[in-house]
Amino acid sequence: MTNRCWFAIPAVLLALAGCDGVNNPPIGPAPMNDPEPDPPATREFQVSVLNLTAGQPLSPIALILHDSSWEMFQLGAPASVAVETLAEGGDNSMLLDEADGDAGVVATTSAGGPLPPGATELLTISAEEDSVDLFSMMTMLVNTNDAITAARNISIASLDVGERIEITTLSYDAGTEANSELAGTIPGPADGGEGFNAARDDIADEVRGHSGVVTSDDGHSDSVLTQAHRWDNPVARVIITRID
Amino acid sequence: MKLIQLPTAVLAGVLSAPVLAADYSVTVTNLTRGIYFTPLLVSAHPADMSLFNPGAEASPALQAMAEGGDISGLSSALSDGGAIIVENPAGGLLGPAQSTEVMINNDDAPDNTNLSIVAMMLPTNDGFVGMPAVALPMDQGTYHYNVLGYDAGTEANNEIRGSGAPGEAGFPAPGPVDTASGTNGTGINAEVEGFVHVHRNVLGDTDAAGGASDIVSTVHRWLNPVARVTITVN
């Protein structure tokens, strides 16, 4: 909760929202949407994701609508193999397949391709439900060993048609692969190396906040990354608008 | 007597109807350890205006601010839009851990509902602190905002001393920035990004008289947020 609040704001409640007494400003003007008619038992959301980094393409965005019985990952706990598969290689198929088979998940969707730095992806996701509790999103920073950015368990139950929530997301380390930055270990265009590998050789088999990349320009001479691949939080801006 | 009272009553009604305008004090605090903010541009403006848009190419006026601290272009655009503008409230650079306060009253211009604040971050090539068109609060109270460091994407981050003019390489080094920065850097191999984004931080080095960068890694790096803005509705 603290992590989510640090850079997050419910835009509909901007003046009232507070996380430890801090209101976080929106990252910039958001796309507007025309509300549509509201037939019963359907919830449809438009989700806009903006890549705020300089040099980290994001793997195809995965979106999940769910209740509190399902959770993508927990900080300080080992990542599932599905989360590991996404975090190490950008492949969200196992995460979404498993979610689709979970009783706590009501809808999933994936972007069709990666999201370049500075670019915005617009996705829609809908559920034949008269209420949807929670929203989660995950994607890999592909020029890393196993960095992800995620929005987790964002409450969307009270969104009315036309209302939106704006959040920004932090970077996490899946804890499943050592951050060697070595040639052959990074799947993104900086390297073209390996994606998923079942071995778990990070400093701890736990999802933690990411410490950033070191890169060859900062003295890690064997790194295939350069200063251009560094980032600071937040990594992405996500706007969830209920359109039906 | 009635002829005098009637317009007074009408006027009172007009004044008391909209509660949208207010008197604000806005405090900007530099949260970094070693970065100076150039003269700040603080503005209350209509909701449909913005000084910068992450993901989009920077305007020439934003570029001039981010590369050299020149806020005149952004200020004129705001002025053309009827905005309330306060320039350079700190009377020069706003150093690490320093604060400056601005008073804004939009009673006479209630369309100016959103607050933007920008200033260049020194030493950087085209880094800036940016408060992005946040809706001014309406209810009495004190509101805190975390503000991010952005890269305008208009200049390669070569991190060596140079020009503050748009399109010219390097960063300007006035006063305390000169004192704290290195010299004779060979320049970092970097490219123009082309779009506004969250700044990836300076790289710097620890060689004050050479190396790749004239920025000092142990002094000038930062983590977001780089500023805290406190708005009090009086």
Short mmCIF file of C-alpha atoms in Angstrom, two decimals:
data_model
loop_
_atom_site.label_atom_id
_atom_site.label_comp_id
_atom_site.label_asym_id
_atom_site.label_seq_id
_atom_site.Cartn_x
_atom_site.Cartn_y
_atom_site.Cartn_z
CA MET A 1 0.00 0.00 0.00
CA THR A 2 2.80 2.33 0.86
CA ASN A 3 4.54 1.55 -2.40
CA ARG A 4 1.43 2.15 -4.40
CA CYS A 5 0.70 5.39 -2.69
CA TRP A 6 4.15 6.84 -3.10
CA PHE A 7 3.59 8.01 -6.64
CA ALA A 8 -0.06 7.14 -7.05
CA ILE A 9 -3.13 9.30 -7.07
CA PRO A 10 -6.76 8.58 -7.53
CA ALA A 11 -7.34 11.42 -9.98
CA VAL A 12 -11.05 11.54 -9.29
CA LEU A 13 -10.26 12.38 -5.70
CA LEU A 14 -7.10 14.38 -6.25
CA ALA A 15 -7.75 17.04 -3.68
CA LEU A 16 -8.92 14.55 -1.10
CA ALA A 17 -6.50 11.73 -1.67
CA GLY A 18 -3.65 11.37 0.71
CA CYS A 19 -1.02 8.79 1.32
CA ASP A 20 0.94 9.74 4.40
CA GLY A 21 -0.30 13.25 3.80
CA VAL A 22 1.12 13.49 0.29
CA ASN A 23 -0.90 14.16 -2.82
CA ASN A 24 0.93 13.09 -5.92
CA PRO A 25 0.40 15.16 -9.02
CA PRO A 26 -0.63 13.53 -12.27
CA ILE A 27 2.20 13.02 -14.70
CA GLY A 28 0.43 15.00 -17.41
CA PRO A 29 -2.83 15.54 -19.20
CA ALA A 30 -4.71 12.32 -19.75
CA PRO A 31 -6.79 11.25 -22.72
CA MET A 32 -10.46 12.01 -22.33
CA ASN A 33 -13.18 9.50 -23.04
CA ASP A 34 -16.80 9.86 -23.86
CA PRO A 35 -18.95 7.90 -21.47
CA GLU A 36 -21.11 5.30 -23.17
CA PRO A 37 -24.51 3.92 -22.19
CA ASP A 38 -24.46 1.65 -19.17
CA PRO A 39 -26.17 -1.71 -19.74
CA PRO A 40 -26.40 -3.85 -16.61
CA ALA A 41 -23.90 -6.51 -15.67
CA THR A 42 -21.02 -5.25 -17.80
CA ARG A 43 -17.95 -3.42 -16.69
CA GLU A 44 -15.62 -2.13 -19.39
CA PHE A 45 -12.44 -0.20 -18.78
CA GLN A 46 -10.08 1.65 -21.07
CA VAL A 47 -6.51 1.44 -19.82
CA SER A 48 -3.83 3.84 -21.01
CA VAL A 49 -0.21 2.96 -20.24
CA LEU A 50 2.58 5.49 -20.89
CA ASN A 51 6.20 4.33 -20.82
CA LEU A 52 8.01 7.07 -18.84
CA THR A 53 11.53 5.70 -19.27
CA ALA A 54 14.31 6.90 -21.56
CA GLY A 55 15.56 3.54 -22.79
CA GLN A 56 13.51 0.61 -21.50
CA PRO A 57 10.93 -0.82 -23.89
CA LEU A 58 8.16 -2.54 -21.94
CA SER A 59 7.12 -6.08 -22.85
CA PRO A 60 3.48 -6.64 -23.92
CA ILE A 61 1.34 -5.25 -21.10
CA ALA A 62 -0.71 -7.80 -19.14
CA LEU A 63 -3.93 -6.65 -17.49
CA ILE A 64 -5.96 -8.63 -14.95
CA LEU A 65 -9.33 -7.83 -13.33
CA HIS A 66 -9.78 -9.86 -10.17
CA ASP A 67 -10.94 -10.07 -6.59
CA SER A 68 -8.87 -10.19 -3.43
CA SER A 69 -8.41 -13.95 -3.61
CA TRP A 70 -5.93 -13.56 -6.51
CA GLU A 71 -2.61 -11.78 -6.27
CA MET A 72 0.13 -11.34 -8.89
CA PHE A 73 2.99 -11.40 -6.40
CA GLN A 74 3.88 -10.38 -2.87
CA LEU A 75 6.85 -8.24 -1.95
CA GLY A 76 9.33 -10.29 0.01
CA ALA A 77 8.00 -13.62 -1.24
CA PRO A 78 9.27 -15.80 -4.12
CA ALA A 79 7.80 -15.00 -7.54
CA SER A 80 5.64 -17.65 -9.19
CA VAL A 81 7.09 -19.34 -12.27
CA ALA A 82 4.55 -17.34 -14.30
CA VAL A 83 5.85 -14.05 -12.88
CA GLU A 84 9.42 -15.27 -13.40
CA THR A 85 8.64 -16.09 -17.03
CA LEU A 86 7.34 -12.59 -17.62
CA ALA A 87 10.11 -10.88 -15.65
CA GLU A 88 12.98 -12.70 -17.33
CA GLY A 89 11.72 -12.88 -20.89
CA GLY A 90 8.72 -10.57 -21.27
CA ASP A 91 6.41 -13.52 -21.97
CA ASN A 92 3.07 -12.93 -20.24
CA SER A 93 1.27 -16.00 -21.61
CA MET A 94 1.70 -18.24 -18.57
CA LEU A 95 0.64 -15.47 -16.20
CA LEU A 96 -2.52 -14.79 -18.19
CA ASP A 97 -3.32 -18.47 -18.81
CA GLU A 98 -3.06 -19.26 -15.13
CA ALA A 99 -5.07 -16.19 -14.22
CA ASP A 100 -7.80 -17.16 -16.68
CA GLY A 101 -8.14 -20.48 -14.86
CA ASP A 102 -8.40 -18.88 -11.43
CA ALA A 103 -11.82 -18.42 -9.83
CA GLY A 104 -10.75 -15.03 -8.50
CA VAL A 105 -10.02 -13.59 -11.95
CA VAL A 106 -12.83 -12.16 -14.07
CA ALA A 107 -10.92 -10.90 -17.13
CA THR A 108 -7.44 -10.67 -18.63
CA THR A 109 -5.96 -9.10 -21.71
CA SER A 110 -2.58 -8.51 -23.31
CA ALA A 111 -1.13 -5.85 -25.56
CA GLY A 112 -0.12 -7.10 -28.98
CA GLY A 113 3.50 -6.01 -28.76
CA PRO A 114 6.12 -4.14 -26.77
CA LEU A 115 5.70 -0.50 -25.72
CA PRO A 116 8.66 1.73 -26.67
CA PRO A 117 9.96 4.50 -24.37
CA GLY A 118 7.71 7.57 -24.52
CA ALA A 119 4.88 5.67 -26.21
CA THR A 120 1.32 5.12 -24.99
CA GLU A 121 -0.72 1.92 -25.30
CA LEU A 122 -4.52 1.98 -25.17
CA LEU A 123 -6.18 -1.26 -24.12
CA THR A 124 -9.73 -2.17 -23.24
CA ILE A 125 -10.78 -4.89 -20.83
CA SER A 126 -14.29 -5.89 -19.90
CA ALA A 127 -16.09 -8.32 -17.65
CA GLU A 128 -19.68 -9.60 -17.63
CA GLU A 129 -20.01 -8.71 -13.98
CA ASP A 130 -22.05 -6.24 -11.98
CA SER A 131 -18.97 -5.35 -9.98
CA VAL A 132 -15.21 -5.65 -10.40
CA ASP A 133 -13.03 -5.18 -7.36
CA LEU A 134 -9.40 -4.96 -8.36
CA PHE A 135 -7.08 -4.16 -11.26
CA SER A 136 -3.52 -5.38 -11.72
CA MET A 137 -0.99 -4.81 -14.50
CA MET A 138 2.50 -6.14 -15.15
CA THR A 139 5.21 -5.73 -17.79
CA MET A 140 8.98 -6.28 -18.06
CA LEU A 141 11.65 -3.64 -18.55
CA VAL A 142 13.20 -5.67 -21.32
CA ASN A 143 16.75 -4.29 -21.16
CA THR A 144 17.27 -5.86 -17.74
CA ASN A 145 17.77 -9.31 -16.27
CA ASP A 146 14.44 -9.50 -14.45
CA ALA A 147 12.97 -6.05 -13.77
CA ILE A 148 9.24 -5.50 -13.93
CA THR A 149 6.86 -2.67 -13.32
CA ALA A 150 3.46 -3.44 -11.90
CA ALA A 151 0.26 -1.98 -10.59
CA ARG A 152 -1.18 -4.29 -8.00
CA ASN A 153 -4.64 -4.62 -6.49
CA ILE A 154 -5.88 -1.19 -7.50
CA SER A 155 -9.44 -0.78 -6.28
CA ILE A 156 -11.79 0.05 -9.16
CA ALA A 157 -15.04 -1.06 -7.56
CA SER A 158 -16.36 2.45 -6.99
CA LEU A 159 -15.53 3.85 -10.45
CA ASP A 160 -18.60 5.18 -12.22
CA VAL A 161 -18.85 5.33 -16.00
CA GLY A 162 -16.64 8.18 -17.20
CA GLU A 163 -14.55 8.30 -14.03
CA ARG A 164 -10.90 7.42 -14.01
CA ILE A 165 -8.03 6.60 -11.73
CA GLU A 166 -4.48 7.68 -12.53
CA ILE A 167 -1.55 5.90 -10.98
CA THR A 168 2.16 5.67 -11.58
CA THR A 169 4.09 2.44 -11.17
CA LEU A 170 7.39 1.51 -9.54
CA SER A 171 10.06 -0.91 -10.72
CA TYR A 172 10.52 -4.24 -8.97
CA ASP A 173 13.14 -6.96 -9.16
CA ALA A 174 11.54 -10.38 -9.52
CA GLY A 175 14.45 -11.89 -7.57
CA THR A 176 14.65 -14.86 -9.91
CA GLU A 177 17.80 -14.02 -11.90
CA ALA A 178 21.07 -12.40 -10.85
CA ASN A 179 21.45 -8.87 -12.17
CA SER A 180 24.63 -9.75 -14.01
CA GLU A 181 23.89 -7.47 -16.99
CA LEU A 182 26.14 -9.88 -18.93
CA ALA A 183 25.91 -10.51 -22.66
CA GLY A 184 23.45 -13.27 -23.38
CA THR A 185 21.33 -12.74 -20.26
CA ILE A 186 19.09 -9.84 -21.31
CA PRO A 187 16.29 -10.42 -23.83
CA GLY A 188 15.75 -6.79 -24.91
CA PRO A 189 17.35 -5.04 -27.89
CA ALA A 190 20.38 -4.03 -25.79
CA ASP A 191 21.47 -7.65 -25.87
CA GLY A 192 19.10 -10.08 -27.58
CA GLY A 193 20.00 -12.67 -24.99
CA GLU A 194 18.18 -15.34 -23.05
CA GLY A 195 14.73 -14.90 -21.59
CA PHE A 196 13.35 -17.40 -19.10
CA ASN A 197 15.70 -19.72 -17.28
CA ALA A 198 14.37 -21.89 -14.47
CA ALA A 199 17.50 -21.41 -12.35
CA ARG A 200 17.04 -18.96 -9.47
CA ASP A 201 20.36 -17.31 -8.71
CA ASP A 202 19.55 -13.79 -7.47
CA ILE A 203 20.73 -12.52 -4.06
CA ALA A 204 17.38 -13.60 -2.60
CA ASP A 205 14.48 -15.51 -4.11
CA GLU A 206 12.08 -12.67 -3.32
CA VAL A 207 10.34 -9.89 -5.22
CA ARG A 208 11.83 -6.61 -4.02
CA GLY A 209 11.99 -2.99 -5.08
CA HIS A 210 14.50 -2.61 -7.92
CA SER A 211 17.83 -0.88 -7.31
CA GLY A 212 18.32 0.14 -10.94
CA VAL A 213 20.97 -1.00 -13.41
CA VAL A 214 24.70 -0.32 -13.02
CA THR A 215 25.79 -0.34 -16.70
CA SER A 216 29.19 -0.26 -18.38
CA ASP A 217 29.28 3.53 -18.17
CA ASP A 218 29.27 3.30 -14.38
CA GLY A 219 32.18 0.93 -14.01
CA HIS A 220 30.58 -2.49 -14.60
CA SER A 221 32.81 -3.13 -17.58
CA ASP A 222 31.23 -6.46 -18.52
CA SER A 223 27.70 -5.03 -18.64
CA VAL A 224 25.99 -4.93 -22.03
CA LEU A 225 23.89 -2.01 -20.77
CA THR A 226 24.85 1.67 -21.06
CA GLN A 227 23.89 4.80 -19.17
CA ALA A 228 21.01 5.18 -21.63
CA HIS A 229 19.28 2.14 -20.09
CA ARG A 230 19.07 3.58 -16.58
CA TRP A 231 15.80 4.80 -15.10
CA ASP A 232 14.33 6.35 -11.98
CA ASN A 233 10.84 5.73 -10.61
CA PRO A 234 8.11 5.99 -11.68
CA VAL A 235 8.37 3.78 -14.77
CA ALA A 236 4.88 4.06 -16.20
CA ARG A 237 1.71 6.10 -15.92
CA VAL A 238 -1.50 4.10 -15.96
CA ILE A 239 -4.95 5.64 -16.38
CA ILE A 240 -7.94 3.38 -15.83
CA THR A 241 -11.19 4.83 -17.18
CA ARG A 242 -14.49 3.04 -16.77
CA ILE A 243 -16.26 3.33 -20.13
CA ASP A 244 -19.17 0.95 -19.56
CA MET B 1 -31.59 54.96 -1.33
CA LYS B 2 -32.99 51.94 -3.11
CA LEU B 3 -31.17 52.94 -6.29
CA ILE B 4 -27.91 52.68 -4.41
CA GLN B 5 -28.76 49.49 -2.58
CA LEU B 6 -29.85 47.50 -5.59
CA PRO B 7 -26.52 47.29 -7.39
CA THR B 8 -24.82 46.62 -4.09
CA ALA B 9 -27.02 43.59 -3.51
CA VAL B 10 -26.44 42.34 -7.05
CA LEU B 11 -22.72 42.76 -6.66
CA ALA B 12 -22.73 40.90 -3.36
CA GLY B 13 -24.65 38.07 -4.98
CA VAL B 14 -22.15 37.82 -7.81
CA LEU B 15 -19.22 37.76 -5.46
CA SER B 16 -20.61 35.11 -3.17
CA ALA B 17 -21.87 32.71 -5.82
CA PRO B 18 -18.70 31.09 -7.18
CA VAL B 19 -16.41 29.58 -4.58
CA LEU B 20 -13.96 28.42 -7.21
CA ALA B 21 -11.36 31.10 -6.64
CA ALA B 22 -9.13 31.37 -3.63
CA ASP B 23 -5.98 32.75 -2.10
CA TYR B 24 -3.09 30.32 -2.19
CA SER B 25 0.38 30.15 -0.78
CA VAL B 26 2.61 27.77 -2.70
CA THR B 27 5.91 26.58 -1.25
CA VAL B 28 8.49 24.83 -3.42
CA THR B 29 11.23 22.85 -1.68
CA ASN B 30 14.28 21.43 -3.42
CA LEU B 31 14.61 17.86 -2.10
CA THR B 32 17.85 17.01 -3.86
CA ARG B 33 21.24 16.82 -2.23
CA GLY B 34 23.31 18.59 -4.87
CA ILE B 35 21.07 20.00 -7.61
CA TYR B 36 20.22 23.68 -8.11
CA PHE B 37 16.93 24.82 -9.63
CA THR B 38 17.15 27.77 -12.04
CA PRO B 39 14.63 30.63 -11.56
CA LEU B 40 11.25 28.96 -11.10
CA LEU B 41 8.20 29.61 -13.24
CA VAL B 42 5.05 29.24 -11.13
CA SER B 43 1.69 29.67 -12.83
CA ALA B 44 -2.00 29.23 -12.24
CA HIS B 45 -3.56 28.72 -15.64
CA PRO B 46 -6.66 27.32 -17.37
CA ALA B 47 -7.13 23.57 -17.17
CA ASP B 48 -6.61 23.11 -20.90
CA MET B 49 -3.06 24.48 -20.81
CA SER B 50 0.07 22.50 -19.98
CA LEU B 51 3.77 23.31 -20.05
CA PHE B 52 4.93 19.77 -20.84
CA ASN B 53 3.51 16.38 -21.75
CA PRO B 54 5.46 13.20 -20.95
CA GLY B 55 5.84 11.02 -24.03
CA ALA B 56 5.51 13.99 -26.39
CA GLU B 57 8.19 16.10 -28.04
CA ALA B 58 9.17 19.22 -26.07
CA SER B 59 8.03 22.62 -27.33
CA PRO B 60 10.79 25.12 -28.23
CA ALA B 61 9.83 27.13 -25.13
CA LEU B 62 10.16 24.05 -22.92
CA GLN B 63 13.50 23.25 -24.57
CA ALA B 64 14.81 26.77 -23.78
CA MET B 65 13.79 26.34 -20.14
CA ALA B 66 15.22 22.82 -19.82
CA GLU B 67 18.54 23.49 -21.56
CA GLY B 68 19.30 26.94 -20.21
CA GLY B 69 16.75 27.96 -17.59
CA ASP B 70 15.13 30.53 -19.90
CA ILE B 71 11.49 30.73 -18.84
CA SER B 72 10.54 33.70 -21.05
CA GLY B 73 8.99 31.60 -23.83
CA LEU B 74 6.82 29.55 -21.50
CA SER B 75 5.91 32.70 -19.59
CA SER B 76 4.72 34.52 -22.73
CA ALA B 77 2.61 31.54 -23.79
CA LEU B 78 1.01 31.48 -20.35
CA SER B 79 0.48 35.22 -20.46
CA ASP B 80 -1.26 34.93 -23.84
CA GLY B 81 -3.60 32.40 -22.25
CA GLY B 82 -4.54 34.73 -19.40
CA ALA B 83 -2.58 32.85 -16.77
CA ILE B 84 -1.32 34.15 -13.43
CA ILE B 85 2.47 34.05 -13.53
CA VAL B 86 5.15 34.35 -10.86
CA GLU B 87 8.74 34.33 -12.13
CA ASN B 88 11.86 33.72 -10.11
CA PRO B 89 10.39 33.81 -6.58
CA ALA B 90 13.70 32.69 -5.06
CA GLY B 91 15.59 35.59 -6.64
CA GLY B 92 18.02 33.28 -8.44
CA LEU B 93 19.00 29.67 -7.95
CA LEU B 94 17.08 27.54 -5.46
CA GLY B 95 19.70 25.35 -3.85
CA PRO B 96 19.46 21.93 -2.22
CA ALA B 97 17.09 21.87 0.78
CA GLN B 98 16.02 25.46 0.13
CA SER B 99 12.41 26.59 -0.12
CA THR B 100 10.65 29.54 -1.69
CA GLU B 101 7.09 30.75 -1.26
CA VAL B 102 4.71 32.21 -3.82
CA MET B 103 1.34 33.85 -3.20
CA ILE B 104 -1.34 33.28 -5.85
CA ASN B 105 -4.84 34.72 -5.83
CA ASN B 106 -7.19 33.81 -8.65
CA ASP B 107 -10.24 35.74 -7.37
CA ASP B 108 -10.07 38.02 -10.41
CA ALA B 109 -9.20 35.22 -12.85
CA PRO B 110 -11.07 32.13 -11.63
CA ASP B 111 -10.48 30.26 -14.91
CA ASN B 112 -6.90 29.76 -13.76
CA THR B 113 -7.67 26.52 -11.96
CA ASN B 114 -4.47 24.55 -12.48
CA LEU B 115 -0.95 24.98 -11.15
CA SER B 116 2.24 24.30 -13.09
CA ILE B 117 5.79 24.80 -11.89
CA VAL B 118 9.00 24.28 -13.87
CA ALA B 119 12.70 25.02 -13.53
CA MET B 120 15.88 23.58 -15.02
CA MET B 121 17.94 21.27 -12.82
CA LEU B 122 21.65 22.12 -12.71
CA PRO B 123 23.98 20.51 -13.49
CA THR B 124 22.09 18.58 -16.18
CA ASN B 125 21.91 18.94 -19.95
CA ASP B 126 18.14 19.23 -20.20
CA GLY B 127 16.73 18.03 -16.92
CA PHE B 128 13.92 19.90 -15.24
CA VAL B 129 11.68 19.75 -12.21
CA GLY B 130 8.06 19.73 -13.34
CA MET B 131 4.70 20.07 -11.59
CA PRO B 132 2.23 19.13 -14.35
CA ALA B 133 -0.95 21.25 -14.40
CA VAL B 134 -2.35 20.00 -11.10
CA ALA B 135 -5.87 21.11 -10.21
CA LEU B 136 -5.70 23.68 -7.43
CA PRO B 137 -7.49 22.44 -4.32
CA MET B 138 -10.72 24.23 -3.37
CA ASP B 139 -11.15 23.45 0.31
CA GLN B 140 -9.21 25.21 3.01
CA GLY B 141 -6.21 23.24 4.11
CA THR B 142 -2.64 22.32 3.32
CA TYR B 143 -1.80 19.92 0.49
CA HIS B 144 1.54 18.27 -0.26
CA TYR B 145 2.71 17.07 -3.68
CA ASN B 146 5.74 15.03 -4.71
CA VAL B 147 7.28 16.36 -7.92
CA LEU B 148 9.44 14.44 -10.38
CA GLY B 149 12.59 15.21 -12.33
CA TYR B 150 12.08 15.02 -16.10
CA ASP B 151 14.34 15.00 -19.14
CA ALA B 152 13.11 17.23 -21.95
CA GLY B 153 14.59 14.84 -24.50
CA THR B 154 16.01 17.73 -26.56
CA GLU B 155 19.72 17.47 -25.78
CA ALA B 156 22.11 14.53 -25.49
CA ASN B 157 23.17 14.03 -21.88
CA ASN B 158 26.90 14.40 -22.50
CA GLU B 159 27.30 15.89 -19.00
CA ILE B 160 30.04 18.37 -19.79
CA ARG B 161 30.12 22.12 -19.33
CA GLY B 162 28.89 24.09 -22.27
CA SER B 163 26.02 26.23 -23.42
CA GLY B 164 22.61 26.95 -22.04
CA ALA B 165 21.36 27.97 -25.48
CA PRO B 166 18.78 25.68 -27.09
CA GLY B 167 20.38 23.16 -29.41
CA GLU B 168 23.91 23.74 -28.10
CA ALA B 169 25.69 21.02 -26.17
CA GLY B 170 26.66 21.03 -22.54
CA PHE B 171 25.26 22.58 -19.40
CA PRO B 172 25.71 26.13 -18.07
CA ALA B 173 27.54 26.36 -14.74
CA PRO B 174 26.69 29.53 -12.84
CA GLY B 175 28.05 30.26 -9.36
CA PRO B 176 27.63 27.31 -7.02
CA VAL B 177 27.17 24.90 -9.94
CA ASP B 178 30.58 25.94 -11.23
CA THR B 179 32.14 25.34 -7.83
CA ALA B 180 30.65 21.87 -7.36
CA SER B 181 31.17 20.55 -10.89
CA GLY B 182 34.20 18.88 -12.48
CA THR B 183 36.18 20.07 -15.48
CA ASN B 184 37.75 18.69 -18.64
CA GLY B 185 35.33 15.80 -19.05
CA THR B 186 35.54 14.08 -22.42
CA GLY B 187 31.75 13.76 -22.66
CA ILE B 188 29.42 10.81 -22.27
CA ASN B 189 28.35 9.04 -25.43
CA ALA B 190 24.63 9.81 -25.36
CA GLU B 191 21.85 10.54 -27.84
CA VAL B 192 18.92 12.94 -27.97
CA GLU B 193 15.87 10.97 -26.79
CA GLY B 194 13.27 13.06 -28.65
CA PHE B 195 10.48 13.01 -26.06
CA VAL B 196 9.82 14.20 -22.51
CA HIS B 197 10.31 11.42 -19.98
CA VAL B 198 11.22 10.74 -16.37
CA HIS B 199 14.92 11.60 -16.04
CA ARG B 200 17.14 8.53 -15.68
CA ASN B 201 19.43 10.55 -13.38
CA VAL B 202 22.89 11.89 -14.11
CA LEU B 203 25.73 9.41 -14.43
CA GLY B 204 28.64 11.60 -13.33
CA ASP B 205 32.08 10.37 -12.39
CA THR B 206 34.52 10.81 -9.52
CA ASP B 207 37.32 12.48 -11.53
CA ALA B 208 36.99 16.20 -10.84
CA ALA B 209 39.62 17.16 -13.41
CA GLY B 210 38.78 14.73 -16.21
CA GLY B 211 36.89 11.54 -16.84
CA ALA B 212 33.84 11.32 -19.06
CA SER B 213 31.58 13.71 -17.13
CA ASP B 214 31.84 17.12 -15.49
CA ILE B 215 29.04 16.07 -13.15
CA VAL B 216 30.13 14.48 -9.87
CA SER B 217 28.46 11.14 -9.27
CA THR B 218 28.84 11.27 -5.49
CA VAL B 219 27.31 14.75 -5.29
CA HIS B 220 24.82 15.32 -8.05
CA ARG B 221 22.73 12.17 -8.32
CA TRP B 222 19.19 12.25 -7.06
CA LEU B 223 16.16 10.03 -6.66
CA ASN B 224 12.56 11.03 -7.27
CA PRO B 225 10.84 13.01 -5.99
CA VAL B 226 13.16 15.99 -6.54
CA ALA B 227 10.81 18.60 -5.09
CA ARG B 228 7.98 18.94 -2.65
CA VAL B 229 5.25 21.46 -3.37
CA THR B 230 2.96 22.52 -0.54
CA ILE B 231 -0.22 24.40 -1.38
CA THR B 232 -2.15 26.12 1.37
CA VAL B 233 -5.66 27.36 0.64
CA ASN B 234 -5.97 30.45 2.79
#
